[in-house]
Coordinates of C-alpha atoms and ligand atoms in Angstrom, one line a residue:
X1 CA 2.0 142.2 -111.5
X2 CA 0.0 142.4 -108.5
X3 CA -0.3 144.9 -106.9
X4 CA 1.0 144.6 -103.8
X5 CA 4.6 143.8 -105.9
X6 CA 4.1 147.5 -107.7
X7 CA 3.8 148.1 -103.8
X8 CA 6.8 146.7 -103.2
X9 CA 8.5 147.4 -106.5
X10 CA 8.0 151.1 -105.7
X11 CA 10.2 151.1 -102.1
X12 CA 12.4 148.9 -102.8
X13 CA 13.6 151.4 -105.7
X14 CA 13.4 154.4 -103.4
X15 CA 15.0 152.6 -100.7
X16 CA 18.2 151.7 -103.3
X17 CA 18.3 154.8 -104.0
X18 CA 19.2 155.8 -99.8
X19 CA 15.3 157.1 -98.8
X20 CA 14.1 155.9 -95.6
X21 CA 10.4 154.5 -95.5
X22 CA 8.4 157.5 -93.7
X23 CA 5.3 156.2 -91.7
X24 CA 2.5 157.2 -94.0
X25 CA -0.6 159.4 -92.0
X26 CA -4.6 158.5 -90.9
X27 CA -6.2 159.7 -93.9
X28 CA -7.5 162.6 -92.1
X29 CA -5.2 165.2 -91.1
X30 CA -3.6 165.3 -87.8
X31 CA -3.8 168.5 -85.8
X32 CA -5.2 170.3 -88.8
X33 CA -8.9 171.9 -89.2
X34 CA -8.2 172.7 -92.7
X35 CA -8.6 170.5 -95.2
X36 CA -10.5 167.0 -95.4
X37 CA -8.9 164.7 -96.0
X38 CA -5.4 163.8 -97.1
X39 CA -5.1 163.9 -101.0
X40 CA -1.5 164.7 -101.2
X41 CA 1.6 162.4 -100.3
X42 CA 3.6 166.0 -99.1
X43 CA 0.8 166.8 -96.6
X44 CA 2.0 165.3 -93.6
X45 CA 5.0 167.0 -95.0
X46 CA 4.7 170.3 -94.7
X47 CA 6.6 171.4 -91.5
X48 CA 9.2 169.5 -92.8
X49 CA 9.2 170.7 -96.8
X50 CA 9.8 174.4 -95.0
X51 CA 13.0 173.4 -93.1
X52 CA 11.8 171.5 -90.0
X53 CA 14.8 169.0 -89.6
X54 CA 12.8 165.7 -90.8
X55 CA 14.2 162.8 -87.9
X56 CA 14.3 160.6 -90.9
X57 CA 17.1 162.6 -93.1
X58 CA 16.8 164.4 -96.5
X59 CA 15.4 161.6 -98.0
X60 CA 12.1 160.1 -97.8
X61 CA 9.2 157.6 -99.7
X62 CA 6.0 156.2 -98.3
X63 CA 3.1 155.4 -100.2
X64 CA 0.2 157.1 -99.0
X65 CA -3.6 156.5 -98.9
X66 CA -5.2 159.8 -100.7
X67 CA -8.9 161.5 -101.2
X68 CA -9.9 163.1 -103.6
X69 CA -13.3 164.4 -103.9
X70 CA -13.1 166.8 -107.5
X71 CA -13.5 163.7 -109.5
X72 CA -15.8 161.6 -107.7
X73 CA -18.7 162.3 -111.2
X74 CA -15.9 160.9 -113.6
X75 CA -16.3 157.8 -111.1
X76 CA -17.2 155.2 -113.4
X77 CA -14.3 155.6 -116.1
X78 CA -11.6 153.8 -116.7
X79 CA -8.9 155.3 -114.1
X80 CA -10.8 158.3 -112.0
X81 CA -11.0 157.5 -108.3
X82 CA -11.4 159.1 -105.5
X83 CA -9.1 157.6 -102.6
X84 CA -6.1 156.5 -104.5
X85 CA -2.7 155.1 -103.5
X86 CA 0.5 157.8 -104.0
X87 CA 3.6 156.3 -103.8
X88 CA 5.8 159.6 -103.3
X89 CA 9.6 160.2 -102.9
X90 CA 10.8 163.0 -101.7
X91 CA 14.3 166.1 -100.7
X92 CA 14.4 167.4 -98.5
X93 CA 16.0 170.2 -99.0
X94 CA 18.7 167.7 -100.9
X95 CA 18.8 166.6 -104.4
X96 CA 16.7 168.6 -106.8
X97 CA 15.3 168.8 -109.9
X98 CA 17.6 167.0 -112.2
X99 CA 18.1 163.9 -110.3
X100 CA 14.6 164.1 -109.3
X101 CA 13.2 163.4 -112.8
X102 CA 15.8 161.6 -113.7
X103 CA 14.9 158.4 -111.1
X104 CA 11.6 159.7 -112.1
X105 CA 12.3 158.7 -116.1
X106 CA 14.0 155.8 -115.0
X107 CA 11.4 154.4 -111.8
X108 CA 9.1 154.8 -115.0
X109 CA 10.8 153.3 -118.2
X110 CA 12.8 151.1 -116.5
X111 CA 10.9 149.5 -114.4
X112 CA 7.1 150.0 -115.5
X113 CA 8.1 149.2 -118.7
X114 CA 6.7 153.0 -120.8
X115 CA 8.4 153.4 -124.1
X116 CA 9.8 156.5 -123.7
X117 CA 7.7 157.8 -127.3
X118 CA 4.9 156.5 -125.0
X119 CA 5.5 159.4 -121.8
X120 CA 4.4 162.9 -122.1
X121 CA 5.7 165.6 -119.7
X122 CA 4.7 169.6 -118.5
X123 CA 6.8 171.8 -117.6
X124 CA 6.1 175.2 -116.1
X125 CA 5.7 178.0 -118.8
X126 CA 7.3 180.4 -116.2
X127 CA 4.6 184.4 -115.1
X128 CA 5.9 187.3 -113.8
X129 CA 7.0 186.9 -111.2
X130 CA 9.1 182.7 -111.3
X131 CA 10.6 182.2 -115.0
X132 CA 10.1 179.5 -116.9
X133 CA 11.2 175.8 -116.2
X134 CA 14.4 175.1 -118.6
X135 CA 15.7 173.3 -116.5
X136 CA 13.0 171.1 -116.5
X137 CA 12.7 171.1 -120.2
X138 CA 17.2 170.1 -120.7
X139 CA 16.7 167.2 -118.0
X140 CA 13.9 165.9 -120.0
X141 CA 14.9 166.7 -123.3
X142 CA 19.2 165.2 -122.5
X143 CA 16.6 162.2 -121.3
X144 CA 15.5 161.7 -124.8
X145 CA 12.5 163.1 -125.4
X146 CA 11.0 165.0 -128.3
X147 CA 11.0 168.4 -128.8
X148 CA 6.8 167.3 -129.7
X149 CA 6.7 165.0 -126.2
X150 CA 7.5 168.2 -123.6
X151 CA 4.0 171.0 -123.7
X152 CA 4.3 174.1 -121.8
X153 CA 1.5 175.5 -119.6
X154 CA 1.1 178.8 -116.5
X155 CA 0.1 178.6 -113.4
X156 CA -3.3 177.2 -113.8
X157 CA -1.4 173.8 -115.2
X158 CA 1.2 173.5 -114.1
X159 CA 2.0 174.9 -110.9
X160 CA 1.4 172.4 -107.9
X161 CA -0.6 173.7 -104.4
X162 CA -0.4 174.9 -101.6
X163 CA -2.6 172.1 -99.5
X164 CA -5.6 175.2 -98.9
X165 CA -4.5 178.9 -99.0
X166 CA -1.0 178.6 -97.2
X167 CA 2.3 177.3 -97.8
X168 CA 4.4 175.0 -99.7
X169 CA 4.1 174.9 -103.6
X170 CA 6.0 175.6 -107.2
X171 CA 6.6 175.1 -110.3
X172 CA 5.7 171.4 -111.8
X173 CA 6.9 168.7 -114.2
X174 CA 3.3 166.7 -114.7
X175 CA 3.7 162.7 -116.4
X176 CA 2.0 162.0 -118.8
X177 CA 1.9 157.9 -120.4
X178 CA 0.5 158.3 -124.3
X179 CA -2.2 156.0 -124.7
X180 CA -3.2 156.4 -128.3
X181 CA -0.6 157.8 -131.1
X182 CA -3.6 159.4 -132.8
X183 CA -3.9 163.0 -132.1
X184 CA -7.8 164.0 -131.8
X185 CA -7.6 167.7 -132.3
X186 CA -4.8 170.2 -133.4
X187 CA -4.9 172.0 -130.3
X188 CA -4.1 168.3 -128.6
X189 CA -2.1 167.7 -125.3
X190 CA -1.8 166.5 -122.4
X191 CA -4.3 169.0 -121.4
X192 CA -6.9 168.1 -123.5
X193 CA -9.0 165.4 -121.5
X194 CA -9.8 163.2 -125.0
X195 CA -8.3 160.7 -123.3
X196 CA -4.9 160.1 -125.0
X197 CA -3.0 161.7 -122.1
X198 CA -3.4 160.4 -118.8
X199 CA -1.7 161.6 -116.0
X200 CA 0.2 158.9 -114.1
X201 CA 3.1 161.0 -111.7
X202 CA 4.0 164.7 -110.9
X203 CA 7.2 166.4 -109.7
X204 CA 6.9 169.6 -108.2
X205 CA 9.5 171.6 -107.2
X206 CA 8.3 172.5 -104.2
X207 CA 11.1 176.3 -103.4
X208 CA 7.9 178.2 -102.6
X209 CA 5.8 179.4 -99.5
X210 CA 2.7 180.8 -100.1
X211 CA 1.8 183.1 -97.5
X212 CA -1.7 185.0 -96.1
X213 CA -1.0 187.9 -97.8
X214 CA -1.0 186.0 -101.8
X215 CA 2.7 186.7 -102.0
X216 CA 4.5 183.9 -103.0
X217 CA 8.9 183.7 -101.0
X218 CA 11.4 182.0 -101.5
X219 CA 11.6 178.9 -99.1
X220 CA 15.1 178.5 -97.6
X221 CA 15.8 174.8 -99.0
X222 CA 14.9 173.6 -102.2
X223 CA 12.6 170.3 -101.4
X224 CA 11.4 167.8 -104.6
X225 CA 8.0 166.0 -104.1
X226 CA 7.4 163.6 -106.3
X227 CA 4.1 161.6 -107.0
X228 CA 3.0 158.8 -108.9
X229 CA -0.1 157.5 -109.2
X230 CA 0.1 154.1 -107.9
X231 CA -3.7 152.1 -109.7
X232 CA -2.4 153.8 -113.1
X233 CA 1.2 152.2 -113.3
X234 CA -0.4 149.1 -112.1
X235 CA -2.8 149.4 -115.3
X236 CA -0.1 150.0 -117.3
X237 CA 2.7 147.6 -115.9
X238 CA -0.6 144.4 -116.5
X239 CA -1.1 146.0 -120.2
X240 CA -4.6 146.4 -119.0
X241 CA -7.5 149.1 -120.7
X242 CA -8.9 150.6 -116.8
X243 CA -7.7 150.2 -112.7
X244 CA -11.2 148.0 -112.8
X245 CA -9.0 145.1 -114.7
X246 CA -6.7 145.2 -112.0
X247 CA -7.1 142.9 -109.0
X248 CA -7.5 146.1 -106.5
X249 CA -10.6 146.1 -108.3
X250 CA -10.9 142.4 -109.9
X251 CA -12.6 140.4 -106.5
X252 CA -15.6 142.9 -105.9
X253 CA -16.7 143.8 -109.5
X254 CA -17.0 139.0 -109.5
X255 CA -19.0 139.5 -106.2
X256 CA -21.3 142.2 -107.7
X257 CA -21.9 139.7 -111.1
X258 CA -23.2 136.5 -108.7
X259 CA -25.1 138.8 -106.7
X260 CA -27.1 140.6 -109.3
X261 CA -26.8 137.3 -111.6
X262 CA -25.7 140.2 -114.3
X263 CA -23.1 139.9 -116.7
X264 CA -20.5 143.0 -116.2
X265 CA -20.8 144.7 -119.5
X266 CA -20.4 147.9 -121.2
X267 CA -24.6 148.7 -120.6
X268 CA -23.6 148.3 -116.2
X269 CA -20.8 149.1 -116.7
X270 CA -20.5 152.2 -114.3
X271 CA -22.9 150.8 -111.8
X272 CA -20.9 148.2 -111.0
X273 CA -17.5 150.1 -111.1
X274 CA -19.3 153.4 -109.0
X275 CA -20.1 150.4 -106.5
X276 CA -17.1 149.1 -106.0
X277 CA -14.7 152.9 -106.2
X278 CA -17.1 154.2 -103.1
X279 CA -17.3 151.2 -101.4
X280 CA -13.3 150.8 -101.1
X281 CA -12.6 154.7 -100.7
X282 CA -15.8 154.3 -97.4
X283 CA -14.8 150.8 -95.7
X284 CA -10.8 152.9 -96.0
X285 CA -12.7 156.2 -93.9
X286 CA -14.8 153.9 -92.1
X287 CA -11.7 151.9 -90.7
X288 CA -9.2 155.2 -90.3
X289 CA -8.9 155.6 -86.2
X290 CA -10.1 158.8 -86.1
X291 CA -13.5 156.8 -86.6
X292 CA -15.9 159.0 -88.5
X293 CA -18.8 158.2 -89.7
X294 CA -21.5 158.9 -91.6
X295 CA -22.6 161.9 -90.9
X296 CA -24.7 165.6 -92.8
X297 CA -20.8 167.8 -92.4
X298 CA -17.5 167.5 -92.5
X299 CA -16.1 164.6 -94.0
X300 CA -18.8 162.7 -92.7
X301 CA -20.7 164.3 -95.3
X302 CA -18.5 162.6 -98.4
X303 CA -17.9 159.5 -96.3
X304 CA -22.3 159.6 -96.0
X305 CA -22.4 160.8 -100.1
X306 CA -20.4 157.3 -100.8
X307 CA -22.7 155.4 -99.2
X308 CA -26.0 156.9 -100.4
X309 CA -24.2 156.5 -103.8
X310 CA -24.1 153.2 -104.0
X311 CA -26.7 152.4 -102.1
X312 CA -29.0 153.8 -105.6
X313 CA -25.7 152.1 -107.4
X314 CA -27.3 148.5 -105.8
X315 CA -30.7 149.1 -106.4
X316 CA -29.9 149.7 -110.1
X317 CA -28.0 146.4 -110.2
X318 CA -31.9 145.5 -109.2
X319 CA -29.6 145.3 -105.9
X320 CA -32.5 145.9 -102.8
X321 CA -30.8 144.1 -100.2
X322 CA -27.7 145.0 -98.3
X323 CA -25.6 143.7 -99.3
X324 CA -22.7 146.8 -98.6
X325 CA -21.4 144.2 -95.4
X326 CA -20.7 141.9 -97.4
X327 CA -18.2 144.0 -100.1
X328 CA -16.9 145.5 -97.1
X329 CA -15.8 142.5 -96.1
X330 CA -13.9 141.0 -98.7
X331 CA -12.4 144.5 -99.9
X332 CA -10.8 144.3 -95.5
X333 CA -10.0 141.2 -96.1
X334 CA -8.2 141.7 -99.3
X335 CA -6.1 144.3 -97.9
X336 CA -6.2 143.7 -94.3
X337 CA -2.0 142.2 -95.0
X338 CA -1.1 145.8 -96.7
X339 CA -3.8 148.1 -94.1
X340 CA -4.3 146.3 -90.9
X341 CA -6.4 148.9 -89.5
X342 CA -9.1 147.0 -91.5
X343 CA -9.1 144.7 -90.1
X344 CA -8.8 146.7 -86.4
X345 CA -12.2 148.6 -87.2
X346 CA -13.6 146.4 -89.0
X347 CA -17.0 146.4 -86.2
X348 CA -17.0 150.0 -86.4
X349 CA -16.2 149.7 -90.5
X350 CA -19.4 146.9 -90.5
X351 CA -22.4 148.7 -88.2
X352 CA -21.9 152.4 -89.8
X353 CA -22.8 150.5 -93.2
X354 CA -25.1 148.8 -91.9
X355 CA -26.3 151.6 -89.5
X356 CA -26.3 154.0 -93.2
X357 CA -28.4 151.3 -94.8
X358 CA -30.5 151.4 -92.7
X359 CA -31.1 154.8 -92.5
X360 CA -31.2 155.7 -96.2
X361 CA -32.5 152.3 -98.6
X362 CA -35.8 153.1 -96.6
X363 CA -36.1 156.5 -97.4
X364 CA -34.6 155.8 -101.2
X365 CA -37.2 154.1 -102.9
X366 CA -40.0 156.8 -102.1
X367 CA -38.0 159.8 -102.3
X368 CA -36.9 158.3 -106.2
X369 CA -40.9 158.0 -106.9
X370 CA -41.0 161.9 -105.4
X371 CA -38.1 163.1 -107.9
X372 CA -39.3 160.8 -110.7
X373 CA -43.0 162.1 -110.4
X374 CA -41.6 165.6 -110.2
X375 CA -38.7 165.4 -113.5
X376 CA -41.4 163.5 -115.6
X377 CA -43.8 166.5 -114.9
X378 CA -40.9 169.0 -115.2
X379 CA -41.0 170.7 -118.8
X380 CA -38.6 171.7 -121.2
X381 CA -36.7 174.1 -119.7
X382 CA -37.7 173.6 -116.7
X383 CA -35.0 172.7 -113.9
X384 CA -36.2 171.2 -110.7
X385 CA -36.8 173.5 -107.8
X386 CA -34.5 173.6 -105.1
X387 CA -37.2 173.6 -102.9
X388 CA -37.9 170.1 -103.7
X389 CA -34.1 169.6 -103.5
X390 CA -34.2 170.1 -100.0
X391 CA -37.2 168.7 -99.7
X392 CA -35.8 165.1 -100.5
X393 CA -32.9 165.9 -98.7
X394 CA -34.4 167.1 -95.4
X395 CA -37.5 164.3 -96.0
X396 CA -36.0 161.8 -97.8
X397 CA -31.8 161.8 -96.4
X398 CA -31.5 162.6 -100.3
X399 CA -27.2 164.5 -100.1
X400 CA -27.7 167.8 -103.6
X401 CA -25.0 165.8 -105.0
X402 CA -26.6 162.7 -105.7
X403 CA -30.7 164.8 -106.7
X404 CA -28.1 166.9 -108.8
X405 CA -26.9 163.2 -110.6
X406 CA -30.2 161.7 -110.7
X407 CA -32.2 165.2 -112.4
X408 CA -29.2 165.1 -114.8
X409 CA -30.2 161.3 -115.6
X410 CA -33.0 163.1 -116.7
X411 CA -31.5 166.3 -119.0
X412 CA -32.8 168.0 -116.0
X413 CA -31.1 170.9 -113.9
X414 CA -31.5 171.2 -110.2
X415 CA -31.6 174.9 -108.3
X416 CA -28.7 174.9 -106.4
X417 CA -28.7 178.0 -105.6
X418 CA -32.2 178.2 -103.9
X419 CA -31.1 175.2 -102.9
X420 CA -28.6 176.6 -100.3
X421 CA -30.9 179.5 -99.4
X422 CA -33.9 176.7 -98.2
X423 CA -32.2 174.8 -96.9
X424 CA -30.4 177.9 -94.5
X425 CA -33.7 179.1 -93.9
X426 CA -34.1 175.6 -92.3
X427 CA -30.6 175.5 -91.1
X428 CA -29.7 179.5 -89.7
X429 CA -26.3 178.7 -90.7
X430 CA -24.9 177.6 -93.6
X431 CA -23.6 173.9 -95.1
X432 CA -20.3 175.1 -94.8
X433 CA -18.5 171.6 -93.8
X434 CA -21.0 170.2 -97.3
X435 CA -21.2 171.6 -100.0
X436 CA -18.8 174.6 -99.6
X437 CA -16.3 171.7 -98.8
X438 CA -17.0 168.9 -100.1
X439 CA -13.7 170.1 -102.5
X440 CA -11.3 170.2 -100.0
X441 CA -11.1 173.8 -99.2
X442 CA -11.1 175.0 -95.8
X443 CA -12.3 176.2 -92.7
X444 CA -10.1 178.8 -90.6
X445 CA -7.9 178.8 -87.3
X446 CA -10.6 181.5 -85.5
X447 CA -9.7 182.3 -82.7
X448 CA -13.1 179.9 -81.4
X449 CA -11.2 177.3 -82.6
X450 CA -8.7 177.8 -80.3
X451 CA -10.7 178.4 -77.6
X452 CA -12.3 175.7 -78.0
X453 CA -8.9 173.8 -79.0
X454 CA -7.8 174.2 -75.6
X455 CA -11.4 173.3 -74.2
X456 CA -11.1 169.7 -75.4
X457 CA -7.7 169.4 -73.4
X458 CA -9.6 170.0 -70.1
X459 CA -12.9 167.6 -71.4
X460 CA -10.8 165.2 -71.8
X461 CA -8.2 165.6 -68.1
X462 CA -11.8 166.0 -66.7
X463 CA -13.3 162.6 -68.4
X464 CA -9.9 160.9 -67.4
X465 CA -10.3 162.8 -64.0
X466 CA -14.1 161.5 -63.2
X467 CA -15.0 157.9 -65.2
X468 CA -11.5 157.1 -64.8
X469 CA -8.2 156.5 -66.9
X470 CA -9.7 153.6 -69.7
X471 CA -10.7 156.7 -70.6
X472 CA -9.4 158.3 -74.4
X473 CA -9.7 160.7 -76.9
X474 CA -11.6 158.6 -80.2
X475 CA -12.0 162.0 -82.3
X476 CA -11.6 165.3 -81.8
X477 CA -13.7 168.0 -84.4
X478 CA -13.8 171.3 -83.6
X479 CA -15.4 174.4 -85.9
X480 CA -16.2 177.8 -84.8
X481 CA -19.1 176.5 -82.9
X482 CA -18.8 173.7 -80.7
X483 CA -16.3 171.4 -80.1
X484 CA -17.3 167.4 -80.2
X485 CA -14.9 164.6 -78.4
X486 CA -15.5 161.5 -79.3
X487 CA -13.8 158.8 -76.2
X488 CA -13.6 155.1 -75.3
X489 CA -16.6 154.5 -72.9
X490 CA -19.1 151.4 -72.5
X491 CA -22.2 153.6 -71.1
X492 CA -24.2 156.9 -71.0
X493 CA -22.9 159.2 -68.4
X494 CA -25.1 160.2 -65.8
X495 CA -26.4 163.7 -65.9
X496 CA -24.4 163.8 -62.6
X497 CA -21.5 162.3 -64.3
X498 CA -21.5 164.9 -67.0
X499 CA -22.2 167.9 -64.3
X500 CA -18.4 166.9 -62.5
X501 CA -17.3 166.9 -65.8
X502 CA -18.6 170.5 -66.8
X503 CA -17.8 171.8 -63.4
X504 CA -14.2 170.4 -63.5
X505 CA -13.3 172.6 -67.0
X506 CA -15.2 175.6 -65.4
X507 CA -13.4 175.3 -62.3
X508 CA -10.0 175.2 -64.1
X509 CA -10.4 178.2 -66.6
X510 CA -11.0 179.9 -63.8
X511 CA -8.6 179.3 -62.1
X512 CA -6.8 181.1 -64.9
X513 CA -4.5 178.9 -65.7
X514 CA -1.6 179.8 -68.4
X515 CA -1.2 177.2 -71.4
X516 CA 2.4 176.5 -71.8
X517 CA 4.2 173.5 -73.3
X518 CA 7.5 171.9 -73.3
X519 CA 8.8 170.2 -76.4
X520 CA 10.9 166.5 -75.8
X521 CA 10.7 163.0 -77.1
X522 CA 7.6 161.1 -77.0
X523 CA 9.6 158.3 -74.8
X524 CA 9.5 161.3 -71.9
X525 CA 6.0 162.6 -72.8
X526 CA 4.8 159.5 -72.2
X527 CA 6.9 158.8 -69.1
X528 CA 5.5 162.2 -68.0
X529 CA 2.1 160.9 -68.4
X530 CA 0.5 162.7 -70.7
X531 CA -2.3 161.6 -72.5
X532 CA -2.8 162.0 -76.4
X533 CA -2.5 160.1 -79.6
X534 CA 1.3 158.7 -79.4
X535 CA 1.4 156.5 -82.3
X536 CA 3.4 156.8 -86.1
X537 CA 4.2 160.5 -85.8
X538 CA 7.3 161.8 -87.9
X539 CA 8.6 163.8 -85.1
X540 CA 11.1 162.0 -82.7
X541 CA 10.2 165.7 -80.6
X542 CA 6.9 166.0 -79.3
X543 CA 5.0 169.3 -78.4
X544 CA 2.8 168.8 -74.7
X545 CA 1.3 170.8 -73.8
X546 CA 0.3 171.9 -70.5
X547 CA -2.6 174.0 -68.0
X548 CA -0.8 173.9 -64.1
X549 CA -1.2 170.4 -62.9
X550 CA -4.4 169.3 -64.7
X551 CA -3.8 168.9 -67.9
X552 CA -0.9 167.5 -69.8
X553 CA -1.5 166.4 -73.7
X554 CA 0.9 165.8 -76.9
X555 CA -0.6 168.9 -79.3
X556 CA 0.9 170.6 -82.1
X557 CA -1.4 172.9 -81.3
X558 CA -2.0 176.0 -81.7
X559 CA -4.5 176.8 -78.0
X560 CA -4.2 180.1 -76.1
X561 CA -2.5 181.4 -73.4
X562 CA -4.1 181.6 -70.5
X563 CA -7.2 179.6 -69.4
X564 CA -9.2 182.4 -68.7
X565 CA -10.3 183.3 -72.3
X566 CA -12.1 180.9 -72.6
X567 CA -15.2 182.2 -70.5
X568 CA -17.8 179.4 -69.4
X569 CA -17.9 176.0 -70.3
X570 CA -21.1 173.6 -71.9
X571 CA -21.5 170.1 -72.5
X572 CA -25.3 170.3 -74.9
X573 CA -24.9 167.3 -75.9
X574 CA -23.3 163.4 -74.7
X575 CA -24.4 160.4 -76.9
X576 CA -23.8 157.2 -78.5
X577 CA -21.0 157.3 -81.0
X578 CA -20.6 153.7 -82.1
X579 CA -20.2 150.7 -79.6
X580 CA -17.8 151.6 -76.8
X581 CA -17.5 154.9 -78.1
X582 CA -19.3 158.4 -76.4
X583 CA -19.2 161.2 -78.5
X584 CA -19.6 164.2 -76.8
X585 CA -20.6 168.8 -78.2
X586 CA -19.6 171.2 -75.6
X587 CA -19.8 175.0 -76.3
X588 CA -17.9 177.8 -75.3
X589 CA -20.6 180.6 -74.2
Ligands
LIG601 N1 2.1 166.7 -104.3 C1 2.3 166.6 -105.8 C2 0.1 165.9 -106.4 O1 -0.2 165.7 -105.3 C3 2.4 165.7 -107.1 O2 3.3 164.4 -105.1 O3 -0.2 165.5 -107.5

């Protein structure tokens, strides 16, 4: 079965069971600085899991592309990916456990064709607050699963969520495909990493909300959140051994064979696989409308890691010329029928890959020489010093993780703590957003971020007043120190224009305007002349934030109450972001 047939089969299955097809979200969470990438199909649905009415009803389905970088080191094995597609179905206070489990079972056995004896499931064994999930057990038993196919785990394995620190979460029942009917050891089970059990999906019973103090309160409605692993089910459906044999990756592997003149086999498969996987993830990230590009922090750092690791793996295959664009072009052609933004943003994607290749390939060779020299000098018990790792980062552009990987190939480790100290000394700040956030960690909505968010609206409005209506937001990112705003405009701003924009924003701030909002339909917002991102929202009602007559913008908030709280606005940088897009960095003093 081709990959797209599986997508269609899944959506049809749930649509026939009265689920509405909900638009999938962008890879970058909208209006949410707390996580770097969307990592689960439920993430864009959080307000609805908490009780807000969804315009499409109580039963939804879609296929959401997700990025999870926790598994990056596993990429190259048969199953693990950094970007994957999750086939989802949700009940927002409609059907519950029994029906959800039965539907998953029917899909997996009846449509994917998994023999019931090849299924294993886990259920929540309970703790002192939440009881064991006997209802799930009973349902699985009623479907014919034997006791030997049902495993009980606690909070570590069978509690899902929240995404970040707070929000909807609950006990779950994970589903596994039994790859191999032999046990590897007496304690073998789905939590064992021998490879016998492959996770193919998860039924989450989203019934709790986790609060900031760590306590759990029951949600008003009982929700179901099911995610099925698209790629893994494609492997099983086609009776294949691994994800690289599917039509998702085989074309890239074949082109890599042609370009390198090598035959893909067990001696080199890791390089082929990492290149194919990381390039696909990079292409999807780059083509996201939010305009992410390789940088040293946040989403951009993850992207940089993926691309730079790809380049090193290309070197390993003897590919020293730039083939990233060839691979990206192929991936775009392959996926554009399903994900049309790949074609729309093709020029940007290829451009960014080109620039990143140019930046890194020159220093990679010399950096590798440097690191090899130092690794060879080390005695058996010695680790690579953090100073050397920092030099590789600072001078040669080696992401720390890449250095760790190279060191590991020599059986060595890296003094990561010393690296962090060097980094702080040189930068005067922590690497929040790179190492700390790499696993999808969090940043808080602190006061400064909220102020900067409000200032972003003023900046957006001021730019349109000074530069004209062709200015549109192309990206925005805020941390607790500065705002960054990307917008469409095809030349450098003059000093006068920058001063005028800055002056306008400060004038509005000093006018002590109240920041208020109204809820209305997208159409009304459009008619009122509100600016903002109009595309693919789930809500039919949106919030429109107003600051006097100066700014009217669609946004989820949060904002300060009055512009006087903002202090002085200062543009610290105006630079190019990509072709036709400028970037402003600004602070509040
Ligand atoms: N949210 C759950 C998961 O990501 C099920 O979709 O596993």
